[in-house]
mmCIF file of C-alpha atoms in Angstrom:
data_model
loop_
_atom_site.group_PDB
_atom_site.id
_atom_site.type_symbol
_atom_site.label_atom_id
_atom_site.label_comp_id
_atom_site.label_asym_id
_atom_site.label_seq_id
_atom_site.Cartn_x
_atom_site.Cartn_y
_atom_site.Cartn_z
ATOM 1 C CA MET A 200 11.219 89.208 147.754
ATOM 2 C CA SER A 201 11.333 85.939 147.852
ATOM 3 C CA GLN A 202 13.751 84.445 144.803
ATOM 4 C CA LEU A 203 12.346 85.886 141.704
ATOM 5 C CA LYS A 204 12.732 83.466 138.714
ATOM 6 C CA ILE A 205 12.640 83.929 135.131
ATOM 7 C CA ALA A 206 13.008 82.152 132.048
ATOM 8 C CA LEU A 207 14.919 82.664 128.939
ATOM 9 C CA LEU A 208 13.219 81.544 126.017
ATOM 10 C CA GLN A 209 16.250 80.353 124.268
ATOM 11 C CA MET A 210 14.733 78.876 121.114
ATOM 12 C CA ALA A 211 15.182 79.404 117.244
ATOM 13 C CA ALA A 212 12.532 81.108 114.846
ATOM 14 C CA CYS A 213 9.845 79.491 112.676
ATOM 15 C CA GLY A 214 10.873 81.741 110.113
ATOM 16 C CA THR A 215 9.088 85.245 109.483
ATOM 17 C CA ASP A 216 5.744 82.460 110.112
ATOM 18 C CA GLN A 217 4.132 84.655 112.561
ATOM 19 C CA ASP A 218 1.437 81.830 113.356
ATOM 20 C CA ALA A 219 3.908 79.519 113.840
ATOM 21 C CA ASN A 220 6.111 81.763 115.866
ATOM 22 C CA ARG A 221 3.295 82.365 118.164
ATOM 23 C CA ARG A 222 2.481 78.884 118.611
ATOM 24 C CA LYS A 223 6.095 77.952 119.649
ATOM 25 C CA GLY A 224 6.066 80.928 121.692
ATOM 26 C CA GLU A 225 3.127 79.726 123.500
ATOM 27 C CA ALA A 226 4.953 76.544 124.145
ATOM 28 C CA PHE A 227 7.800 77.751 125.605
ATOM 29 C CA CYS A 228 5.572 79.977 127.989
ATOM 30 C CA ARG A 229 3.514 77.100 129.392
ATOM 31 C CA GLN A 230 6.512 75.069 129.930
ATOM 32 C CA ALA A 231 8.436 77.806 131.649
ATOM 33 C CA ALA A 232 5.020 78.333 133.990
ATOM 34 C CA GLN A 233 5.229 74.779 134.687
ATOM 35 C CA MET A 234 8.637 74.865 135.941
ATOM 36 C CA GLY A 235 7.637 77.870 138.445
ATOM 37 C CA ALA A 236 8.639 81.292 136.539
ATOM 38 C CA ASP A 237 7.491 84.389 137.118
ATOM 39 C CA ILE A 238 8.492 86.162 133.899
ATOM 40 C CA ALA A 239 8.941 84.774 130.738
ATOM 41 C CA LEU A 240 11.669 86.670 128.294
ATOM 42 C CA PHE A 241 11.670 85.778 124.237
ATOM 43 C CA PRO A 242 15.099 86.357 122.153
ATOM 44 C CA GLU A 243 14.500 89.524 120.234
ATOM 45 C CA MET A 244 11.680 90.329 117.422
ATOM 46 C CA TRP A 245 10.162 86.920 117.482
ATOM 47 C CA SER A 246 6.668 87.847 115.954
ATOM 48 C CA ASN A 247 9.072 87.656 112.595
ATOM 49 C CA GLY A 248 12.172 85.708 113.476
ATOM 50 C CA TYR A 249 14.237 88.938 113.492
ATOM 51 C CA ASP A 250 14.070 88.967 109.683
ATOM 52 C CA LEU A 251 15.549 92.537 108.127
ATOM 53 C CA PRO A 252 15.454 93.947 104.566
ATOM 54 C CA ASP A 253 18.457 95.318 102.979
ATOM 55 C CA PRO A 254 17.518 98.853 103.143
ATOM 56 C CA ALA A 255 18.734 99.018 99.325
ATOM 57 C CA GLN A 256 16.191 97.344 98.142
ATOM 58 C CA PRO A 257 13.123 98.454 98.343
ATOM 59 C CA ASP A 258 10.733 95.594 97.415
ATOM 60 C CA ALA A 259 12.092 93.964 100.749
ATOM 61 C CA VAL A 260 11.707 96.522 102.702
ATOM 62 C CA ALA A 261 7.462 96.568 101.735
ATOM 63 C CA ARG A 262 7.572 93.214 102.941
ATOM 64 C CA TRP A 263 9.051 93.460 106.364
ATOM 65 C CA ALA A 264 7.250 96.476 107.241
ATOM 66 C CA ALA A 265 4.172 94.541 106.030
ATOM 67 C CA GLN A 266 5.059 92.194 108.660
ATOM 68 C CA ALA A 267 4.826 94.362 111.468
ATOM 69 C CA VAL A 268 2.403 94.471 114.239
ATOM 70 C CA GLY A 269 0.733 96.741 116.983
ATOM 71 C CA PRO A 270 -0.471 96.167 120.695
ATOM 72 C CA HIS A 271 -3.886 95.948 119.621
ATOM 73 C CA ASP A 272 -2.896 93.334 116.680
ATOM 74 C CA PRO A 273 -4.091 89.408 117.527
ATOM 75 C CA PHE A 274 -0.100 88.583 118.307
ATOM 76 C CA VAL A 275 0.312 90.712 121.241
ATOM 77 C CA GLN A 276 -3.542 90.375 122.511
ATOM 78 C CA HIS A 277 -2.887 86.487 122.579
ATOM 79 C CA PHE A 278 -0.069 86.471 124.867
ATOM 80 C CA LYS A 279 -1.871 89.446 126.845
ATOM 81 C CA ALA A 280 -4.198 86.537 127.084
ATOM 82 C CA LEU A 281 -1.474 83.291 127.983
ATOM 83 C CA ALA A 282 -0.024 85.335 130.703
ATOM 84 C CA ARG A 283 -3.535 86.261 132.452
ATOM 85 C CA GLU A 284 -4.249 82.526 132.187
ATOM 86 C CA LEU A 285 -0.828 81.238 133.407
ATOM 87 C CA ASN A 286 -0.438 84.063 135.961
ATOM 88 C CA LEU A 287 2.745 84.415 134.453
ATOM 89 C CA ALA A 288 4.071 88.035 133.305
ATOM 90 C CA VAL A 289 5.919 87.604 129.511
ATOM 91 C CA GLY A 290 8.350 89.977 128.249
ATOM 92 C CA LEU A 291 7.494 89.694 124.433
ATOM 93 C CA THR A 292 8.982 91.066 121.797
ATOM 94 C CA TYR A 293 7.988 92.140 118.024
ATOM 95 C CA LEU A 294 8.303 94.271 114.896
ATOM 96 C CA GLU A 295 6.165 96.724 115.600
ATOM 97 C CA ARG A 296 4.290 98.818 114.029
ATOM 98 C CA TRP A 297 4.821 102.643 113.114
ATOM 99 C CA ASP A 298 4.973 106.093 111.638
ATOM 100 C CA GLY A 299 7.703 105.195 108.878
ATOM 101 C CA ALA A 300 9.139 102.541 109.692
ATOM 102 C CA PRO A 301 8.727 99.884 112.147
ATOM 103 C CA ARG A 302 10.942 99.570 115.724
ATOM 104 C CA ASN A 303 12.258 96.662 117.504
ATOM 105 C CA THR A 304 10.347 96.410 120.745
ATOM 106 C CA LEU A 305 9.733 94.668 123.909
ATOM 107 C CA ALA A 306 6.087 94.828 125.673
ATOM 108 C CA LEU A 307 6.391 93.839 129.043
ATOM 109 C CA ILE A 308 3.154 92.350 129.834
ATOM 110 C CA ASP A 309 1.768 91.318 133.633
ATOM 111 C CA ARG A 310 -0.219 88.564 134.891
ATOM 112 C CA HIS A 311 -3.097 90.301 135.185
ATOM 113 C CA GLY A 312 -2.682 90.317 130.953
ATOM 114 C CA ALA A 313 -1.801 93.886 130.850
ATOM 115 C CA ILE A 314 1.102 95.449 128.868
ATOM 116 C CA VAL A 315 2.891 97.628 131.716
ATOM 117 C CA LEU A 316 6.012 98.223 129.538
ATOM 118 C CA THR A 317 6.887 99.023 126.107
ATOM 119 C CA TYR A 318 10.475 100.031 125.169
ATOM 120 C CA ALA A 319 11.885 99.992 120.930
ATOM 121 C CA LYS A 320 15.695 99.745 120.621
ATOM 122 C CA VAL A 321 17.096 102.895 121.066
ATOM 123 C CA HIS A 322 20.787 101.602 119.909
ATOM 124 C CA THR A 323 20.020 100.305 116.289
ATOM 125 C CA CYS A 324 22.899 99.461 114.614
ATOM 126 C CA GLU A 325 23.096 102.079 111.747
ATOM 127 C CA PHE A 326 26.018 100.049 109.880
ATOM 128 C CA ASP A 327 23.519 97.113 109.626
ATOM 129 C CA ARG A 328 20.457 96.014 108.108
ATOM 130 C CA GLU A 329 19.216 98.004 111.056
ATOM 131 C CA ALA A 330 19.365 101.279 109.849
ATOM 132 C CA ALA A 331 16.023 100.263 108.464
ATOM 133 C CA LEU A 332 14.529 100.651 111.975
ATOM 134 C CA THR A 333 12.789 103.248 113.842
ATOM 135 C CA PRO A 334 15.031 103.505 116.790
ATOM 136 C CA GLY A 335 13.269 104.413 120.295
ATOM 137 C CA ASP A 336 13.981 107.738 122.281
ATOM 138 C CA ALA A 337 13.944 106.519 125.707
ATOM 139 C CA PHE A 338 14.887 103.875 128.542
ATOM 140 C CA PRO A 339 10.917 103.675 130.263
ATOM 141 C CA VAL A 340 11.167 101.653 133.862
ATOM 142 C CA ALA A 341 7.833 99.946 135.459
ATOM 143 C CA ALA A 342 6.502 98.549 138.275
ATOM 144 C CA LEU A 343 5.684 93.886 138.139
ATOM 145 C CA ASP A 344 3.581 92.719 140.192
ATOM 146 C CA THR A 345 4.722 89.346 140.651
ATOM 147 C CA ALA A 346 3.508 86.616 142.931
ATOM 148 C CA GLN A 347 7.056 86.980 145.010
ATOM 149 C CA GLY A 348 6.510 91.078 145.035
ATOM 150 C CA ALA A 349 6.561 94.213 143.361
ATOM 151 C CA VAL A 350 9.673 94.687 141.144
ATOM 152 C CA ARG A 351 11.069 97.321 138.447
ATOM 153 C CA ILE A 352 12.083 96.780 135.716
ATOM 154 C CA GLY A 353 13.896 98.183 132.529
ATOM 155 C CA ALA A 354 14.582 96.544 129.285
ATOM 156 C CA MET A 355 17.659 97.208 126.525
ATOM 157 C CA ILE A 356 17.916 95.046 123.414
ATOM 158 C CA GLY A 357 20.717 93.549 121.791
ATOM 159 C CA PHE A 358 23.216 96.362 120.857
ATOM 160 C CA ASP A 359 22.411 98.557 123.848
ATOM 161 C CA ARG A 360 24.648 96.456 126.079
ATOM 162 C CA GLU A 361 27.512 98.067 124.271
ATOM 163 C CA PHE A 362 26.494 101.776 125.826
ATOM 164 C CA PRO A 363 27.001 101.849 129.111
ATOM 165 C CA GLU A 364 24.921 104.959 129.399
ATOM 166 C CA SER A 365 22.092 102.574 128.643
ATOM 167 C CA ALA A 366 22.257 100.415 131.920
ATOM 168 C CA ARG A 367 22.855 103.282 134.040
ATOM 169 C CA LEU A 368 19.673 105.236 133.330
ATOM 170 C CA LEU A 369 17.471 102.351 133.806
ATOM 171 C CA MET A 370 19.162 102.126 137.014
ATOM 172 C CA LEU A 371 18.735 106.263 137.878
ATOM 173 C CA GLY A 372 15.521 105.372 136.528
ATOM 174 C CA GLY A 373 14.910 102.510 139.653
ATOM 175 C CA ALA A 374 15.699 99.524 137.254
ATOM 176 C CA GLU A 375 16.117 96.689 139.889
ATOM 177 C CA ILE A 376 16.486 94.059 136.621
ATOM 178 C CA ILE A 377 17.041 94.915 133.232
ATOM 179 C CA LEU A 378 15.593 92.426 130.327
ATOM 180 C CA VAL A 379 17.260 91.973 127.017
ATOM 181 C CA PRO A 380 15.964 90.136 124.122
ATOM 182 C CA ASN A 381 19.091 89.701 121.575
ATOM 183 C CA ALA A 382 19.838 88.065 118.265
ATOM 184 C CA CYS A 383 23.201 87.687 117.362
ATOM 185 C CA THR A 384 25.959 85.341 119.002
ATOM 186 C CA ALA A 385 26.710 85.829 122.326
ATOM 187 C CA GLU A 386 30.763 85.460 122.677
ATOM 188 C CA ASP A 387 32.839 86.111 125.765
ATOM 189 C CA ASN A 388 32.966 90.105 124.887
ATOM 190 C CA ARG A 389 29.274 90.483 124.455
ATOM 191 C CA LEU A 390 28.886 88.109 127.823
ATOM 192 C CA SER A 391 31.163 90.026 129.612
ATOM 193 C CA GLN A 392 29.619 93.464 128.872
ATOM 194 C CA LEU A 393 26.467 92.516 130.287
ATOM 195 C CA ARG A 394 28.085 90.913 133.198
ATOM 196 C CA THR A 395 29.816 94.396 133.710
ATOM 197 C CA ARG A 396 25.931 96.346 133.243
ATOM 198 C CA ALA A 397 25.305 94.367 135.980
ATOM 199 C CA MET A 398 28.078 94.564 138.039
ATOM 200 C CA GLU A 399 28.142 98.930 137.818
ATOM 201 C CA ASN A 400 24.814 99.380 138.131
ATOM 202 C CA MET A 401 24.248 96.716 141.288
ATOM 203 C CA LEU A 402 21.330 94.937 139.583
ATOM 204 C CA GLY A 403 20.323 91.944 138.050
ATOM 205 C CA VAL A 404 20.829 91.538 134.187
ATOM 206 C CA ALA A 405 18.620 88.558 132.048
ATOM 207 C CA MET A 406 19.343 88.002 128.800
ATOM 208 C CA ALA A 407 17.368 85.661 126.222
ATOM 209 C CA ASN A 408 18.908 84.741 123.015
ATOM 210 C CA TYR A 409 18.024 82.601 119.727
ATOM 211 C CA ALA A 410 18.930 78.913 119.585
ATOM 212 C CA ALA A 411 21.159 77.304 117.062
ATOM 213 C CA PRO A 412 21.427 77.259 114.593
ATOM 214 C CA GLN A 413 19.536 80.289 114.088
ATOM 215 C CA HIS A 414 22.296 81.767 116.981
ATOM 216 C CA ASN A 415 24.428 80.337 119.131
ATOM 217 C CA GLY A 416 22.316 80.814 122.371
ATOM 218 C CA HIS A 417 24.455 81.367 125.847
ATOM 219 C CA SER A 418 21.247 82.775 127.095
ATOM 220 C CA VAL A 419 22.303 84.016 130.567
ATOM 221 C CA ALA A 420 21.148 86.071 133.953
ATOM 222 C CA TYR A 421 23.802 88.057 136.266
ATOM 223 C CA ASP A 422 23.035 89.470 139.976
ATOM 224 C CA GLY A 423 24.749 92.735 140.715
ATOM 225 C CA ILE A 424 27.017 91.509 143.490
ATOM 226 C CA ALA A 425 28.231 87.993 142.614
#
């Protein structure tokens, strides 16, 4: 394979305005395609700007749950069509409608417009507002067809990086690159965790974070050797 290019879409969200987030996300994907990217990766839960309720406030939880979307809803379908138009794989993140509480999900859309991987965040922060989420239960890996050749992709989301087992399971599943949508301050310790996951598993790790003022950016990619 020649060099694979991943665009880390470091943006600030338009609040919980899903239509505005869709338009902004599309604009950034188009820019990524113009720059020759093979994959465009969104920060965590882009559909509603990582808006989470206080679990102790039922009305707020109900309003939040109403923001959730499914893979057949217009928000996701829009990016499937865009990926096909741009010949660009898209790591799209959204609050996913689910039985019970919604999930924090990444859908990897290939350049032909098909979802080849769906991953829901396993290690939700139970000590924080993420306690309102339904956690995922597996770390799947999928083959992604790119113009540079086939590559096996897995995903972690945010807090998953804290657990060495997350990346190790993905490596054992055959992952060559781990995509990591993020929504927190990317300070030295957290970045070091990502670098360590890349080194100890000898695979690539690419993290996209929200821009300031929402968070502090510092989106980054590591290879598994250097």
